[in-house]
């Protein structure tokens, strides 16, 4: 009995610091955001005026906020689909095919994940320059006439962000999937090959189902992290421009805070929090299936 009590005390002592820090730096600030969303306060005044759900009602009629949410959803959907599709394909090729320099390729793919968002944004901003950027210079050389496409203009800025975000993320998930694929028994592929299954069929009917648990976990994590990554890329590359064409929910929230609309910005924060929570629950529900074992 005394031994169990001593063990319980030890566990409490080990867990307590982490729980206390989590409550102080996560739970309390989150609850405070919910509270502040019901008030309005001036930029330089500590006085607060209770406005109830007025801030949330204003969001419904705020076309700029709606546009920012649309951009956020677009980035989540497209970046997630493209990143995971390419990561799985490249991981499958590097795992199953006999390619020279496989380890070097893994390192090369992973390098963008080590770089800071500011560095990556600077690289792609230089590539996208309309006058002498690498992309327009390459297109000019191929087409034979001068190309001066505005890659960060209103029409193409979201595409430019998507390319940069995919380039940054793909290596990390490729390496994770390579580790999972390496654990799949080779005998399963050999048996499938004897039954007439080709590489593509083996990939979709053996590889994907057997690493599905890893895919499901990383998918949920990536979707939520994309909301934050989109904000960082927008702040570093476009600042939400031109004319709000690349504004995302978090950058719009910070813009409202800088304008002195603290209550309104907190209401946006609450919407983003609830959106992230519901999206995570939806993804977990949709991707849930009985795990296969080997």
CSV table of C-alpha atoms in Angstrom, one decimal:
chain,number,residue,atom,x,y,z
A,1,UNK,CA,0.0,0.0,0.0
A,2,UNK,CA,2.8,2.4,1.0
A,3,UNK,CA,4.6,1.5,-2.1
A,4,UNK,CA,1.6,2.4,-4.3
A,5,UNK,CA,1.2,5.7,-2.5
A,6,UNK,CA,4.9,6.5,-3.0
A,7,UNK,CA,4.6,5.7,-6.7
A,8,UNK,CA,1.6,7.9,-7.0
A,9,UNK,CA,3.4,10.8,-5.4
A,10,UNK,CA,6.3,10.3,-7.7
A,11,UNK,CA,4.1,10.4,-10.8
A,12,UNK,CA,2.3,13.5,-9.5
A,13,UNK,CA,5.6,15.3,-8.9
A,14,UNK,CA,6.8,14.4,-12.4
A,15,UNK,CA,3.6,15.4,-14.1
A,16,UNK,CA,2.7,18.5,-12.0
A,17,UNK,CA,5.3,20.9,-13.5
A,18,UNK,CA,4.1,20.2,-17.1
A,19,UNK,CA,0.4,20.5,-16.1
A,20,UNK,CA,1.0,23.8,-14.3
A,21,UNK,CA,2.9,25.2,-17.3
A,22,UNK,CA,0.2,24.0,-19.7
A,23,UNK,CA,-2.5,25.6,-17.6
A,24,UNK,CA,-0.6,28.9,-17.2
A,25,UNK,CA,0.5,29.3,-20.8
A,26,UNK,CA,-2.3,27.5,-22.7
A,27,UNK,CA,-5.5,27.1,-20.8
A,28,UNK,CA,-5.7,30.5,-19.1
A,29,UNK,CA,-4.7,32.5,-22.3
A,30,UNK,CA,-7.3,30.5,-24.3
A,31,UNK,CA,-10.0,31.2,-21.8
A,32,UNK,CA,-9.0,34.9,-21.7
A,33,UNK,CA,-9.4,35.1,-25.5
A,34,UNK,CA,-12.9,33.8,-25.2
A,35,UNK,CA,-13.6,36.4,-22.5
A,36,UNK,CA,-12.1,39.3,-24.4
A,37,UNK,CA,-14.1,38.4,-27.5
A,38,UNK,CA,-17.2,39.5,-25.6
A,39,UNK,CA,-15.8,43.0,-24.9
A,40,UNK,CA,-14.5,46.0,-26.8
A,41,UNK,CA,-11.5,48.0,-25.8
A,42,UNK,CA,-9.7,50.9,-27.3
A,43,UNK,CA,-6.1,50.7,-28.4
A,44,UNK,CA,-4.6,52.7,-25.5
A,45,UNK,CA,-7.4,52.4,-22.9
A,46,UNK,CA,-7.7,49.7,-20.2
A,47,UNK,CA,-11.5,50.3,-20.1
A,48,UNK,CA,-13.6,47.4,-21.5
A,49,UNK,CA,-17.2,47.6,-22.7
A,50,UNK,CA,-19.3,44.5,-22.7
A,51,UNK,CA,-20.8,44.0,-26.2
A,52,UNK,CA,-21.8,40.3,-26.0
A,53,UNK,CA,-21.8,38.6,-29.3
A,54,UNK,CA,-21.7,41.9,-31.3
A,55,UNK,CA,-18.1,41.2,-32.5
A,56,UNK,CA,-19.2,37.8,-33.9
A,57,UNK,CA,-22.2,39.3,-35.6
A,58,UNK,CA,-19.9,41.8,-37.3
A,59,UNK,CA,-17.7,39.0,-38.6
A,60,UNK,CA,-20.6,37.6,-40.6
A,61,UNK,CA,-20.9,40.9,-42.6
A,62,UNK,CA,-17.2,41.5,-42.8
A,63,UNK,CA,-16.3,40.7,-46.5
A,64,UNK,CA,-12.5,41.0,-45.7
A,65,UNK,CA,-12.8,38.4,-43.0
A,66,UNK,CA,-14.8,36.1,-45.2
A,67,UNK,CA,-12.2,36.4,-47.9
A,68,UNK,CA,-9.4,35.7,-45.4
A,69,UNK,CA,-11.2,32.5,-44.3
A,70,UNK,CA,-11.7,31.5,-47.9
A,71,UNK,CA,-8.0,31.9,-48.6
A,72,UNK,CA,-7.2,29.9,-45.4
A,73,UNK,CA,-9.5,27.0,-46.4
A,74,UNK,CA,-8.0,27.1,-50.0
A,75,UNK,CA,-4.5,26.8,-48.6
A,76,UNK,CA,-5.5,24.0,-46.2
A,77,UNK,CA,-7.1,21.9,-48.9
A,78,UNK,CA,-4.7,22.4,-51.8
A,79,UNK,CA,-1.4,22.4,-49.8
A,80,UNK,CA,-2.5,19.4,-47.8
A,81,UNK,CA,-3.6,17.4,-50.9
A,82,UNK,CA,-0.5,18.2,-53.0
A,83,UNK,CA,2.0,17.8,-50.1
A,84,UNK,CA,0.7,14.4,-49.0
A,85,UNK,CA,0.3,13.1,-52.6
A,86,UNK,CA,3.9,14.0,-53.5
A,87,UNK,CA,5.3,12.9,-50.2
A,88,UNK,CA,3.7,9.5,-50.5
A,89,UNK,CA,4.8,9.1,-54.1
A,90,UNK,CA,8.4,10.2,-53.5
A,91,UNK,CA,8.6,8.0,-50.4
A,92,UNK,CA,7.3,5.0,-52.3
A,93,UNK,CA,9.8,5.5,-55.1
A,94,UNK,CA,12.8,6.1,-52.8
A,95,UNK,CA,11.8,3.1,-50.6
A,96,UNK,CA,11.0,0.5,-53.2
A,97,UNK,CA,13.1,1.4,-56.3
A,98,UNK,CA,16.8,0.8,-56.5
A,99,UNK,CA,18.0,4.4,-56.9
A,100,UNK,CA,21.6,5.4,-56.5
A,101,UNK,CA,22.2,8.2,-54.0
A,102,UNK,CA,19.0,7.4,-52.2
A,103,UNK,CA,20.3,8.8,-48.8
A,104,UNK,CA,21.5,12.0,-50.5
A,105,UNK,CA,18.1,12.5,-52.1
A,106,UNK,CA,16.5,12.1,-48.7
A,107,UNK,CA,18.8,14.8,-47.3
A,108,UNK,CA,18.1,17.2,-50.2
A,109,UNK,CA,14.4,16.8,-49.9
A,110,UNK,CA,14.6,17.4,-46.1
A,111,UNK,CA,16.7,20.6,-46.3
A,112,UNK,CA,13.7,23.0,-46.9
A,113,UNK,CA,12.2,21.8,-43.6
A,114,UNK,CA,15.3,23.0,-41.7
A,115,UNK,CA,15.3,26.5,-43.2
A,116,UNK,CA,13.3,29.2,-41.5
A,117,UNK,CA,10.1,30.6,-43.1
A,118,UNK,CA,11.8,34.0,-43.6
A,119,UNK,CA,14.6,32.4,-45.6
A,120,UNK,CA,12.2,30.4,-47.7
A,121,UNK,CA,10.0,33.4,-48.3
A,122,UNK,CA,13.1,35.4,-49.4
A,123,UNK,CA,14.1,32.7,-51.8
A,124,UNK,CA,10.7,32.5,-53.4
A,125,UNK,CA,10.3,36.3,-53.5
A,126,UNK,CA,13.5,36.5,-55.5
A,127,UNK,CA,12.3,33.7,-57.8
A,128,UNK,CA,9.0,35.4,-58.3
A,129,UNK,CA,10.4,38.9,-59.2
A,130,UNK,CA,8.8,40.1,-62.4
A,131,UNK,CA,11.8,41.9,-63.8
A,132,UNK,CA,14.8,39.5,-63.2
A,133,UNK,CA,13.4,36.6,-61.2
A,134,UNK,CA,14.5,33.1,-61.9
A,135,UNK,CA,11.0,31.9,-63.0
A,136,UNK,CA,10.3,34.7,-65.5
A,137,UNK,CA,13.9,34.4,-66.8
A,138,UNK,CA,13.4,30.7,-67.4
A,139,UNK,CA,10.0,31.2,-69.1
A,140,UNK,CA,11.5,34.0,-71.3
A,141,UNK,CA,14.3,31.6,-72.3
A,142,UNK,CA,11.9,28.8,-73.2
A,143,UNK,CA,9.3,31.0,-75.0
A,144,UNK,CA,11.8,33.2,-76.8
A,145,UNK,CA,10.2,36.5,-75.7
A,146,UNK,CA,10.3,38.5,-72.5
A,147,UNK,CA,7.9,37.3,-69.8
A,148,UNK,CA,7.1,39.6,-66.9
A,149,UNK,CA,4.3,37.8,-65.1
A,150,UNK,CA,3.4,39.2,-61.7
A,151,UNK,CA,3.5,36.0,-59.7
A,152,UNK,CA,2.7,37.9,-56.5
A,153,UNK,CA,-0.1,39.9,-58.2
A,154,UNK,CA,-3.8,39.4,-57.2
A,155,UNK,CA,-4.4,36.6,-59.7
A,156,UNK,CA,-1.4,34.4,-58.9
A,157,UNK,CA,-0.4,35.3,-55.4
A,158,UNK,CA,-2.3,32.3,-53.8
A,159,UNK,CA,-0.6,29.9,-56.3
A,160,UNK,CA,2.8,31.4,-55.4
A,161,UNK,CA,2.1,30.8,-51.7
A,162,UNK,CA,0.9,27.2,-52.3
A,163,UNK,CA,4.1,26.3,-54.2
A,164,UNK,CA,6.3,27.8,-51.4
A,165,UNK,CA,4.4,26.0,-48.7
A,166,UNK,CA,4.5,22.6,-50.5
A,167,UNK,CA,8.2,23.0,-51.1
A,168,UNK,CA,8.8,23.6,-47.4
A,169,UNK,CA,6.7,20.8,-46.1
A,170,UNK,CA,7.1,17.9,-48.5
A,171,UNK,CA,10.5,16.6,-47.3
A,172,UNK,CA,9.6,16.2,-43.7
A,173,UNK,CA,6.5,14.0,-44.4
A,174,UNK,CA,8.4,12.1,-47.1
A,175,UNK,CA,11.0,11.0,-44.6
A,176,UNK,CA,8.3,10.0,-42.1
A,177,UNK,CA,6.5,7.9,-44.7
A,178,UNK,CA,9.8,6.3,-45.8
A,179,UNK,CA,10.4,5.1,-42.3
A,180,UNK,CA,6.9,3.6,-42.2
A,181,UNK,CA,7.2,2.0,-45.6
A,182,UNK,CA,10.6,0.5,-44.7
A,183,UNK,CA,8.9,-1.5,-42.0
A,184,UNK,CA,6.4,-3.2,-44.4
A,185,UNK,CA,7.6,-6.9,-45.0
A,186,UNK,CA,9.0,-7.4,-48.4
A,187,UNK,CA,7.3,-10.8,-48.5
A,188,UNK,CA,3.9,-9.1,-48.9
A,189,UNK,CA,5.2,-7.4,-52.1
A,190,UNK,CA,6.7,-10.6,-53.4
A,191,UNK,CA,3.4,-12.5,-52.8
A,192,UNK,CA,1.4,-9.7,-54.5
A,193,UNK,CA,3.9,-9.7,-57.5
A,194,UNK,CA,3.4,-13.5,-57.9
A,195,UNK,CA,-0.4,-12.8,-58.1
A,196,UNK,CA,0.1,-10.4,-60.9
A,197,UNK,CA,-0.1,-7.1,-59.0
A,198,UNK,CA,2.1,-4.3,-60.4
A,199,UNK,CA,3.9,-1.6,-58.5
A,200,UNK,CA,1.0,0.9,-58.6
A,201,UNK,CA,-1.5,-1.7,-57.4
A,202,UNK,CA,0.9,-2.8,-54.6
A,203,UNK,CA,1.3,0.8,-53.5
A,204,UNK,CA,-2.4,1.4,-53.1
A,205,UNK,CA,-3.5,-2.0,-51.8
A,206,UNK,CA,-0.5,-2.9,-49.6
A,207,UNK,CA,1.6,0.2,-48.8
A,208,UNK,CA,-1.1,2.8,-48.1
A,209,UNK,CA,-3.3,0.5,-46.0
A,210,UNK,CA,-0.4,-0.7,-43.8
A,211,UNK,CA,0.9,2.8,-43.1
A,212,UNK,CA,-2.6,4.4,-42.8
A,213,UNK,CA,-2.2,5.0,-39.1
A,214,UNK,CA,0.8,7.2,-39.7
A,215,UNK,CA,-0.9,9.0,-42.6
A,216,UNK,CA,-3.9,9.7,-40.4
A,217,UNK,CA,-1.9,11.1,-37.5
A,218,UNK,CA,0.3,13.3,-39.7
A,219,UNK,CA,-2.7,14.5,-41.7
A,220,UNK,CA,-4.4,15.9,-38.7
A,221,UNK,CA,-1.2,17.5,-37.5
A,222,UNK,CA,-0.4,19.0,-40.9
A,223,UNK,CA,-3.9,20.5,-41.4
A,224,UNK,CA,-3.7,22.4,-38.1
A,225,UNK,CA,-0.1,23.5,-38.6
A,226,UNK,CA,-1.0,24.8,-42.1
A,227,UNK,CA,-3.2,27.4,-40.5
A,228,UNK,CA,-0.1,28.8,-38.6
A,229,UNK,CA,2.3,28.2,-41.6
A,230,UNK,CA,0.0,30.1,-43.9
A,231,UNK,CA,0.1,33.1,-41.5
A,232,UNK,CA,4.0,33.0,-41.4
A,233,UNK,CA,4.3,32.8,-45.2
A,234,UNK,CA,1.8,35.6,-45.8
A,235,UNK,CA,3.5,37.9,-43.3
A,236,UNK,CA,7.0,37.2,-44.7
A,237,UNK,CA,6.1,37.1,-48.4
A,238,UNK,CA,3.1,39.3,-49.2
A,239,UNK,CA,1.9,41.0,-46.0
A,240,UNK,CA,-1.6,40.1,-47.1
A,241,UNK,CA,-1.4,41.9,-50.3
A,242,UNK,CA,-1.9,43.0,-53.0
A,243,UNK,CA,-5.3,44.5,-51.9
A,244,UNK,CA,-5.9,41.7,-49.4
A,245,UNK,CA,-5.7,39.0,-52.1
A,246,UNK,CA,-3.5,36.8,-49.9
A,247,UNK,CA,-4.9,37.7,-46.5
A,248,UNK,CA,-5.5,34.7,-44.3
A,249,UNK,CA,-7.5,34.4,-41.0
A,250,UNK,CA,-4.6,34.8,-38.6
A,251,UNK,CA,-2.9,37.7,-40.5
A,252,UNK,CA,-6.3,39.5,-40.6
A,253,UNK,CA,-6.7,38.9,-36.9
A,254,UNK,CA,-3.3,40.5,-36.2
A,255,UNK,CA,-4.2,43.4,-38.5
A,256,UNK,CA,-7.4,44.1,-36.5
A,257,UNK,CA,-5.4,44.0,-33.3
A,258,UNK,CA,-2.8,46.5,-34.7
A,259,UNK,CA,-5.8,48.7,-35.6
A,260,UNK,CA,-6.8,48.8,-32.0
A,261,UNK,CA,-9.8,46.5,-32.3
A,262,UNK,CA,-8.8,44.1,-29.6
A,263,UNK,CA,-12.3,42.6,-28.9
A,264,UNK,CA,-12.9,42.1,-32.6
A,265,UNK,CA,-9.5,40.4,-33.1
A,266,UNK,CA,-10.2,38.1,-30.2
A,267,UNK,CA,-13.5,37.1,-31.8
A,268,UNK,CA,-11.6,36.2,-34.9
A,269,UNK,CA,-9.2,34.2,-32.7
A,270,UNK,CA,-12.2,32.3,-31.2
A,271,UNK,CA,-13.6,31.5,-34.7
A,272,UNK,CA,-10.1,30.2,-35.8
A,273,UNK,CA,-9.9,28.1,-32.6
A,274,UNK,CA,-13.3,26.5,-33.1
A,275,UNK,CA,-12.7,26.0,-36.8
A,276,UNK,CA,-9.4,24.2,-36.1
A,277,UNK,CA,-11.0,22.0,-33.4
A,278,UNK,CA,-14.0,21.1,-35.6
A,279,UNK,CA,-11.7,20.4,-38.6
A,280,UNK,CA,-9.5,18.1,-36.5
A,281,UNK,CA,-12.6,16.2,-35.3
A,282,UNK,CA,-13.9,15.9,-38.9
A,283,UNK,CA,-10.6,14.7,-40.3
A,284,UNK,CA,-10.3,12.1,-37.5
A,285,UNK,CA,-13.9,10.9,-38.2
A,286,UNK,CA,-13.5,10.7,-41.9
A,287,UNK,CA,-10.1,8.9,-41.9
A,288,UNK,CA,-11.0,6.5,-39.1
A,289,UNK,CA,-10.6,2.8,-40.1
A,290,UNK,CA,-9.5,-0.4,-38.5
A,291,UNK,CA,-5.7,-0.5,-38.6
A,292,UNK,CA,-4.1,-3.4,-40.5
A,293,UNK,CA,-1.3,-5.3,-38.9
A,294,UNK,CA,1.6,-7.2,-40.5
